[in-house]
Tab-separated table of C-alpha atoms in Angstrom:
chain	number	residue	atom	x	y	z
U	147	MET	CA	87.686	25.491	72.210
U	148	ARG	CA	87.375	28.379	69.710
U	149	HIS	CA	87.813	31.167	72.239
U	150	ALA	CA	90.732	29.719	74.158
U	151	PRO	CA	93.629	32.185	73.839
U	152	PRO	CA	96.575	31.126	71.671
U	153	ASP	CA	98.999	32.367	74.305
U	154	GLU	CA	97.903	33.369	77.809
U	155	LYS	CA	101.311	34.903	78.517
U	156	THR	CA	100.537	37.810	76.209
U	157	ASN	CA	97.653	40.267	76.069
U	158	LYS	CA	98.248	40.961	72.407
U	159	LEU	CA	94.949	40.805	70.509
U	160	GLN	CA	94.931	37.780	68.196
U	161	VAL	CA	91.530	37.368	66.530
U	162	SER	CA	90.206	36.977	63.021
U	163	GLY	CA	86.975	36.525	61.058
U	164	ASP	CA	83.705	37.199	62.888
U	165	MET	CA	85.462	37.940	66.171
U	166	ARG	CA	87.527	40.625	64.449
U	167	ARG	CA	84.253	42.172	63.253
U	168	CYS	CA	82.961	42.052	66.833
U	169	TYR	CA	85.963	44.060	67.984
U	170	ASP	CA	85.267	46.510	65.145
U	171	PHE	CA	81.751	46.966	66.550
U	172	LEU	CA	83.216	47.410	70.022
U	173	GLU	CA	85.365	50.269	68.704
U	174	MET	CA	82.379	51.800	66.900
U	175	THR	CA	80.014	51.691	69.877
U	176	SER	CA	82.372	52.691	72.683
U	177	ARG	CA	86.029	53.605	72.319
U	178	SER	CA	86.467	53.929	76.076
U	179	PHE	CA	85.132	50.435	76.787
U	180	ALA	CA	87.000	49.035	73.789
U	181	ALA	CA	90.304	50.128	75.281
U	182	VAL	CA	89.764	48.567	78.714
U	183	ILE	CA	88.178	45.376	77.342
U	184	GLN	CA	91.097	44.762	74.987
U	185	GLU	CA	93.477	45.043	77.949
U	186	LEU	CA	91.707	42.214	79.777
U	187	ASN	CA	93.257	38.825	80.428
U	188	PRO	CA	92.696	36.595	77.337
U	189	ARG	CA	90.512	34.230	79.377
U	190	LEU	CA	87.918	37.000	79.707
U	191	ARG	CA	88.506	39.337	76.789
U	192	ASP	CA	86.335	37.774	74.063
U	193	GLY	CA	83.565	36.824	76.474
U	194	ILE	CA	83.252	40.321	77.895
U	195	CYS	CA	83.490	41.866	74.427
U	196	LEU	CA	80.494	39.745	73.363
U	197	PHE	CA	78.653	40.409	76.641
U	198	TYR	CA	79.057	44.144	76.033
U	199	LEU	CA	77.860	43.932	72.405
U	200	ILE	CA	74.812	41.839	73.327
U	201	LEU	CA	73.758	44.305	76.016
U	202	ARG	CA	74.522	47.190	73.657
U	203	GLY	CA	72.177	45.623	71.120
U	204	LEU	CA	69.503	45.315	73.798
U	205	ASP	CA	70.058	48.927	74.842
U	206	THR	CA	69.842	50.091	71.213
U	207	VAL	CA	66.381	48.551	70.917
U	208	GLU	CA	65.289	50.147	74.204
U	209	ASP	CA	66.534	53.615	73.216
U	210	ASP	CA	64.967	53.598	69.739
U	211	MET	CA	61.856	55.786	69.990
U	212	THR	CA	60.728	54.819	66.450
U	213	ILE	CA	59.955	51.195	67.375
U	214	PRO	CA	56.274	50.751	68.389
U	215	GLY	CA	55.856	49.915	72.082
U	216	ALA	CA	54.393	46.423	71.665
U	217	LYS	CA	57.065	45.363	69.195
U	218	LYS	CA	59.825	46.842	71.339
U	219	ARG	CA	58.647	44.912	74.387
U	220	GLN	CA	58.468	41.684	72.377
U	221	VAL	CA	62.056	42.101	71.133
U	222	LEU	CA	63.374	43.033	74.582
U	223	GLU	CA	61.658	40.115	76.314
U	224	THR	CA	62.888	37.524	73.783
U	225	PHE	CA	66.366	38.917	73.076
U	226	HIS	CA	68.005	36.191	75.163
U	227	GLU	CA	66.406	33.571	72.903
U	228	VAL	CA	67.772	35.002	69.644
U	229	LEU	CA	71.302	34.518	70.981
U	230	TYR	CA	70.834	30.891	69.906
U	231	VAL	CA	69.193	31.627	66.536
U	232	LYS	CA	71.836	31.520	63.815
U	233	GLY	CA	71.392	34.235	61.213
U	234	TRP	CA	69.123	36.462	63.349
U	235	THR	CA	69.385	40.178	62.641
U	236	PHE	CA	67.259	43.246	63.331
U	237	LYS	CA	66.772	45.827	60.590
U	238	ASP	CA	63.890	47.915	61.961
U	239	SER	CA	65.924	50.525	63.853
U	240	GLY	CA	65.230	54.185	63.161
U	241	PRO	CA	67.446	56.085	60.705
U	242	ASP	CA	69.048	58.144	63.488
U	243	GLU	CA	69.973	55.204	65.722
U	244	LYS	CA	73.773	55.382	65.780
U	245	ASP	CA	74.328	51.724	66.728
U	246	ALA	CA	71.799	50.291	64.262
U	247	MET	CA	74.524	48.565	62.226
U	248	LEU	CA	75.352	46.336	65.201
U	249	LEU	CA	71.814	44.919	65.025
U	250	VAL	CA	71.897	44.683	61.226
U	251	GLU	CA	74.940	42.397	61.525
U	252	PHE	CA	73.997	40.797	64.833
U	253	ASP	CA	74.388	37.321	63.333
U	254	VAL	CA	78.153	37.876	63.630
U	255	VAL	CA	77.798	38.353	67.402
U	256	ILE	CA	75.570	35.273	67.655
U	257	ASN	CA	78.086	33.115	65.793
U	258	GLU	CA	80.828	34.011	68.258
U	259	PHE	CA	78.587	33.854	71.332
U	260	MET	CA	77.640	30.241	70.489
U	261	GLN	CA	81.318	29.281	70.502
U	262	LEU	CA	81.960	30.555	74.020
U	263	PRO	CA	82.307	27.994	76.835
U	264	ASP	CA	78.916	26.863	78.147
U	265	ASP	CA	79.305	28.494	81.544
U	266	TYR	CA	80.051	31.861	79.898
U	267	GLN	CA	76.990	31.477	77.654
U	268	GLU	CA	74.795	30.642	80.635
U	269	VAL	CA	75.778	33.810	82.506
U	270	ILE	CA	75.374	36.106	79.494
U	271	ALA	CA	72.002	34.642	78.406
U	272	ASP	CA	70.631	34.832	81.971
U	273	ILE	CA	71.603	38.496	82.419
U	274	THR	CA	70.236	39.328	78.941
U	275	LYS	CA	66.898	37.709	79.846
U	276	ARG	CA	66.575	39.578	83.143
U	277	MET	CA	67.699	42.913	81.703
U	278	GLY	CA	65.367	42.623	78.721
U	279	ALA	CA	62.408	41.934	81.023
U	280	GLY	CA	63.297	44.967	83.155
U	281	MET	CA	63.704	47.235	80.155
U	282	ALA	CA	60.362	46.042	78.778
U	283	LYS	CA	58.712	46.890	82.086
U	284	TYR	CA	60.048	50.446	82.023
U	285	THR	CA	58.780	51.123	78.513
U	286	ARG	CA	55.439	51.542	80.286
U	287	ALA	CA	56.352	52.236	83.905
U	288	ARG	CA	57.705	55.567	85.171
U	289	VAL	CA	60.498	56.166	87.630
U	290	ASP	CA	58.343	57.645	90.374
U	291	THR	CA	59.612	56.412	93.737
U	292	LEU	CA	63.140	55.866	95.043
U	293	GLU	CA	62.367	52.142	94.894
U	294	ASP	CA	61.555	52.525	91.180
U	295	TYR	CA	64.825	54.404	90.686
U	296	ASN	CA	66.879	51.681	92.353
U	297	GLU	CA	65.021	48.990	90.427
U	298	TYR	CA	65.470	50.724	87.063
U	299	CYS	CA	69.189	51.259	87.731
U	300	HIS	CA	69.455	47.605	88.766
U	301	TYR	CA	67.951	46.445	85.477
U	302	VAL	CA	70.145	48.605	83.250
U	303	ALA	CA	73.403	48.652	85.262
U	304	GLY	CA	73.289	46.542	88.415
U	305	LEU	CA	72.692	43.414	86.342
U	306	VAL	CA	75.803	44.261	84.324
U	307	GLY	CA	77.716	44.149	87.606
U	308	HIS	CA	76.102	40.775	88.366
U	309	GLY	CA	77.081	39.363	84.987
U	310	LEU	CA	80.650	40.629	85.043
U	311	SER	CA	81.210	39.321	88.569
U	312	ARG	CA	79.911	35.894	87.610
U	313	LEU	CA	82.158	35.869	84.528
U	314	PHE	CA	85.164	36.824	86.650
U	315	ALA	CA	84.375	33.841	88.879
U	316	VAL	CA	83.762	31.259	86.124
U	317	SER	CA	86.994	32.334	84.427
U	318	ARG	CA	88.750	31.382	87.690
U	319	LEU	CA	90.710	34.625	87.530
U	320	GLU	CA	88.852	35.721	90.651
U	321	ASP	CA	87.565	33.772	93.633
U	322	LYS	CA	84.110	32.229	93.309
U	323	THR	CA	82.876	34.493	96.124
U	324	VAL	CA	83.165	37.467	93.725
U	325	GLY	CA	80.317	35.916	91.730
U	326	GLU	CA	78.282	35.386	94.882
U	327	LYS	CA	78.446	38.824	96.556
U	328	LEU	CA	75.985	40.297	94.104
U	329	GLU	CA	74.774	43.148	96.324
U	330	LEU	CA	78.241	44.649	96.060
U	331	ALA	CA	78.242	44.050	92.298
U	332	ASN	CA	74.859	45.762	92.075
U	333	SER	CA	76.200	48.836	93.874
U	334	MET	CA	79.090	49.052	91.411
U	335	GLY	CA	76.587	49.377	88.584
U	336	LEU	CA	74.284	51.717	90.480
U	337	PHE	CA	77.071	54.160	91.338
U	338	LEU	CA	77.977	54.461	87.648
U	339	GLN	CA	74.386	54.660	86.406
U	340	LYS	CA	73.229	57.157	89.012
U	341	THR	CA	76.226	59.364	88.289
U	342	ASN	CA	75.358	59.370	84.577
U	343	ILE	CA	71.656	60.003	85.207
U	344	THR	CA	72.504	62.888	87.539
U	345	ARG	CA	74.910	64.450	85.049
U	346	ASP	CA	72.667	64.010	81.975
U	347	ILE	CA	69.553	65.782	83.290
U	348	ASN	CA	69.650	68.662	80.785
U	349	GLU	CA	70.128	66.408	77.750
U	350	ASP	CA	67.450	63.947	78.908
U	351	VAL	CA	64.814	66.615	79.592
U	352	LEU	CA	65.447	68.235	76.208
U	353	ASP	CA	64.985	64.771	74.642
U	354	GLY	CA	61.586	64.487	76.351
U	355	ARG	CA	62.492	62.061	79.117
U	356	CYS	CA	63.649	62.180	82.726
U	357	PHE	CA	65.221	59.432	84.825
U	358	TRP	CA	65.417	61.473	88.026
U	359	PRO	CA	62.812	59.905	90.333
U	360	LYS	CA	59.631	61.904	90.608
U	361	ALA	CA	59.847	61.541	94.399
U	362	ILE	CA	62.910	63.811	94.279
U	363	TRP	CA	62.358	66.368	91.526
U	364	THR	CA	58.704	67.173	92.337
U	365	LYS	CA	59.843	68.576	95.693
U	366	TYR	CA	61.639	71.323	93.788
U	367	ALA	CA	59.810	71.911	90.481
U	368	ALA	CA	56.371	71.555	88.901
U	369	SER	CA	57.770	69.972	85.732
U	370	GLU	CA	60.977	68.502	84.348
U	371	GLU	CA	61.389	71.594	82.162
U	372	GLU	CA	61.167	73.872	85.178
U	373	LEU	CA	63.826	71.780	86.876
U	374	ILE	CA	66.468	72.909	84.374
U	375	SER	CA	65.145	76.411	83.718
U	376	LYS	CA	66.900	79.561	84.912
U	377	ARG	CA	63.824	80.410	86.989
U	378	GLY	CA	64.038	78.941	90.458
U	379	ARG	CA	67.619	77.877	89.882
U	380	ASP	CA	68.256	77.509	93.627
U	381	LYS	CA	65.599	74.795	93.806
U	382	GLY	CA	67.084	73.048	90.788
U	383	ILE	CA	70.471	72.939	92.506
U	384	GLU	CA	68.869	71.496	95.646
U	385	ALA	CA	67.338	68.720	93.531
U	386	LEU	CA	70.729	68.123	91.904
U	387	ASN	CA	72.415	67.861	95.292
U	388	GLU	CA	69.849	65.347	96.522
U	389	MET	CA	70.580	63.220	93.438
U	390	CYS	CA	74.306	63.431	94.193
U	391	VAL	CA	73.713	62.317	97.784
U	392	ASN	CA	71.740	59.320	96.521
U	393	ALA	CA	74.680	58.267	94.328
U	394	LEU	CA	77.345	58.878	96.979
U	395	GLU	CA	75.685	56.380	99.334
U	396	HIS	CA	77.113	53.540	97.199
U	397	ILE	CA	80.767	54.408	97.903
U	398	PRO	CA	81.270	51.932	100.800
U	399	ASP	CA	80.079	49.022	98.630
U	400	VAL	CA	82.286	50.165	95.733
U	401	MET	CA	85.354	50.161	97.988
U	402	GLU	CA	84.481	46.748	99.414
U	403	TYR	CA	83.957	45.282	95.942
U	404	LEU	CA	87.246	46.597	94.552
U	405	ASN	CA	89.069	45.305	97.611
U	406	GLN	CA	88.189	41.703	96.643
U	407	ILE	CA	89.503	41.952	93.041
U	408	HIS	CA	93.087	40.732	92.613
U	409	GLU	CA	93.851	39.942	88.951
U	410	PRO	CA	95.510	43.145	87.601
U	411	SER	CA	93.613	43.485	84.300
U	412	VAL	CA	90.276	42.744	85.969
U	413	PHE	CA	91.041	45.290	88.681
U	414	LYS	CA	91.768	48.054	86.151
U	415	PHE	CA	88.649	47.111	84.173
U	416	CYS	CA	86.533	47.548	87.313
U	417	ALA	CA	88.366	50.480	88.879
U	418	ILE	CA	88.671	52.935	85.977
U	419	PRO	CA	84.906	53.558	85.555
U	420	GLN	CA	84.523	53.991	89.326
U	421	ALA	CA	87.359	56.534	89.424
U	422	MET	CA	85.666	58.433	86.576
U	423	ALA	CA	82.374	58.306	88.482
U	424	ILE	CA	83.714	59.782	91.733
U	425	ALA	CA	85.419	62.538	89.724
U	426	THR	CA	82.172	63.245	87.843
U	427	ILE	CA	79.853	63.261	90.858
U	428	SER	CA	82.287	65.585	92.652
U	429	LEU	CA	82.152	67.906	89.647
U	430	CYS	CA	78.336	67.766	89.527
U	431	TYR	CA	77.701	68.488	93.204
U	432	ASN	CA	76.368	72.000	93.779
U	433	ASN	CA	77.224	72.879	90.167
U	434	SER	CA	74.518	74.836	88.320
U	435	ASN	CA	76.235	74.107	84.982
U	436	VAL	CA	74.786	70.580	85.167
U	437	LEU	CA	71.310	72.057	84.694
U	438	ASP	CA	72.441	74.033	81.641
U	439	GLY	CA	74.282	71.300	79.739
U	440	ASN	CA	76.393	68.180	79.951
U	441	VAL	CA	79.455	68.693	82.159
U	442	LYS	CA	82.474	66.432	81.808
U	443	ILE	CA	85.803	66.014	83.535
U	444	ARG	CA	88.741	67.316	81.505
U	445	LYS	CA	90.467	64.949	79.089
U	446	GLY	CA	93.812	65.308	80.863
U	447	GLU	CA	92.159	64.516	84.178
U	448	ALA	CA	90.500	61.429	82.670
U	449	LEU	CA	93.817	60.188	81.268
U	450	ALA	CA	95.452	60.664	84.672
U	451	LEU	CA	92.692	58.648	86.337
U	452	ILE	CA	93.151	55.830	83.827
U	453	SER	CA	96.897	55.671	84.449
U	454	GLN	CA	96.507	55.862	88.242
U	455	SER	CA	93.756	53.227	88.675
U	456	THR	CA	96.095	50.257	88.937
U	457	THR	CA	95.939	49.121	92.586
U	458	ILE	CA	93.445	49.291	95.419
U	459	ASP	CA	95.637	51.766	97.317
U	460	SER	CA	95.938	54.092	94.327
U	461	VAL	CA	92.163	54.012	93.800
U	462	LYS	CA	91.583	54.750	97.480
U	463	ARG	CA	93.813	57.804	97.103
U	464	ILE	CA	91.804	58.901	94.068
U	465	PHE	CA	88.538	58.596	95.992
U	466	TYR	CA	90.036	60.408	98.968
U	467	ARG	CA	91.151	63.294	96.738
U	468	TYR	CA	87.674	63.798	95.284
U	469	LEU	CA	86.023	63.383	98.673
U	470	VAL	CA	88.163	66.287	99.863
U	471	GLN	CA	86.941	68.320	96.883
U	472	LEU	CA	83.347	67.480	97.751
U	473	GLU	CA	83.996	68.518	101.319
U	474	LYS	CA	85.275	71.921	100.172
U	475	LYS	CA	82.172	72.449	97.996
U	476	ASN	CA	79.796	71.484	100.798
U	477	ASP	CA	78.421	74.835	101.972
U	478	PRO	CA	76.863	74.791	105.482
U	479	SER	CA	73.862	76.688	104.062
U	480	ASN	CA	73.152	73.749	101.735
U	481	PRO	CA	70.135	71.704	102.956
U	482	PHE	CA	72.167	68.531	102.294
U	483	TYR	CA	75.260	69.730	104.112
U	484	ALA	CA	74.847	67.308	107.042
U	485	GLN	CA	74.174	64.267	104.835
U	486	VAL	CA	77.110	64.961	102.550
U	487	HIS	CA	79.387	65.668	105.506
U	488	LYS	CA	78.407	62.358	107.120
U	489	ILE	CA	78.972	60.321	103.927
U	490	VAL	CA	82.247	62.032	103.070
U	491	ASP	CA	83.637	61.946	106.599
U	492	LYS	CA	82.923	58.212	107.001
U	493	ALA	CA	84.360	57.363	103.573
U	494	LYS	CA	87.528	59.370	104.277
U	495	LYS	CA	87.996	57.664	107.651
U	496	ASP	CA	87.452	54.207	106.138
U	497	ILE	CA	90.065	54.925	103.477
U	498	ALA	CA	92.548	56.455	105.917
U	499	ASN	CA	92.236	53.443	108.229
U	500	THR	CA	93.142	51.005	105.445
U	501	LEU	CA	95.896	52.897	103.620
U	502	PRO	CA	99.561	52.381	104.518
U	503	GLY	CA	100.621	55.596	106.207
U	504	GLY	CA	97.050	56.733	106.831
U	505	ALA	CA	95.209	59.549	105.092
U	506	PRO	CA	96.778	61.029	101.941
U	507	VAL	CA	98.202	64.501	102.506
U	508	ASP	CA	96.278	67.380	100.913
U	509	PHE	CA	99.016	69.636	99.584
U	510	SER	CA	96.672	72.300	98.198
U	511	LYS	CA	97.052	74.634	101.193
U	512	GLU	CA	100.808	74.174	101.267
U	513	TYR	CA	101.053	74.916	97.542
U	514	ALA	CA	98.961	78.051	98.028
U	515	LEU	CA	101.248	79.268	100.822
U	516	ILE	CA	104.368	78.562	98.746
U	517	ALA	CA	102.885	80.436	95.778
U	518	LEU	CA	101.999	83.378	98.032
U	519	PHE	CA	105.527	83.408	99.417
U	520	PHE	CA	107.104	83.537	95.947
U	521	VAL	CA	104.709	86.247	94.721
U	522	SER	CA	105.480	88.328	97.803
U	523	ALA	CA	109.230	87.797	97.378
U	524	ILE	CA	109.089	88.891	93.745
U	525	PHE	CA	107.016	91.952	94.660
U	526	PHE	CA	109.490	93.054	97.344
U	527	PHE	CA	112.440	92.334	95.040
U	528	TYR	CA	111.106	94.615	92.301
U	529	SER	CA	110.095	97.224	94.893
U	530	TYR	CA	113.696	97.166	96.164
U	531	LEU	CA	115.078	97.610	92.615
U	532	ALA	CA	112.700	100.485	91.936
U	533	ASN	CA	113.976	102.334	94.952
């Protein structure tokens, strides 16, 4: 079997030829994903690398605004079929499409995909087929209702959760039930996607598109442009907060999903993006800067989250910490105060009830008191010397 690891006792990357080129593409298209994928158990590493590249190719076609609508839909709807066509490439991407080279050399991905075990191929081809059909639908449909929003996020992210969970199960690194509880897997994808959509509103509107559901933003603005304008900023923030609430509702499912993952490299692979998401949605909530540009968590904070996301208890502590931050930002005058309070309070209680020792201690007040004590002591010391 071509993709069987040479030594399952080591995670050291040992690939050559076309697979080496696939890892080059992984580095080119997403350094963050490249790092976590290459840390995966060898039984999963190549398969998930190829799964990512195939979906990235699909996403590149969807994002390319230079491809005529009919042709785009045809490519999206048949992309799962070309996975079995040796030599297939796509050279019609626009000049500004940053991942176009992946499609130009897609035959390399196909060669390696066709050497995966059959059960891996079956999962990847099935998810590619369903995602391509969903993407094709939304080249013409708009995200109007909350149902549309959930469906769109399912097609572009929830299905990724489905596919990964099924791969975890067929690899036998996780229990088969992980590949069966697909509602939880869907929520994992939706929490990430909704966080990104919420954060990226300024960039998307300036690019002439908007993924915030019309059912939400039209309550606060007459147009997408007005949503991010300085005029009526209070209404824009209310719309932002409603989007945050919609994303936060997935937290219970995220916690339940992570609780069933046991293999260490798989756990980190799943947990790190979720830790980044809770940090990001906490930053976005009630933050007018989101409407002015793309806000991001600090690099040092991101590195800390990566290093801390190693066990279910450590991830629960991360979530608890950001839930506390959300709680502090939740002004009683905010129209969504009660909803946020309810979500945050329940999530904190659920975490506290399952952590050894109960709720993590919030030292921020204690640190503030200690700092005040030292400042006061220094002030009185210098006052004493002056006299």
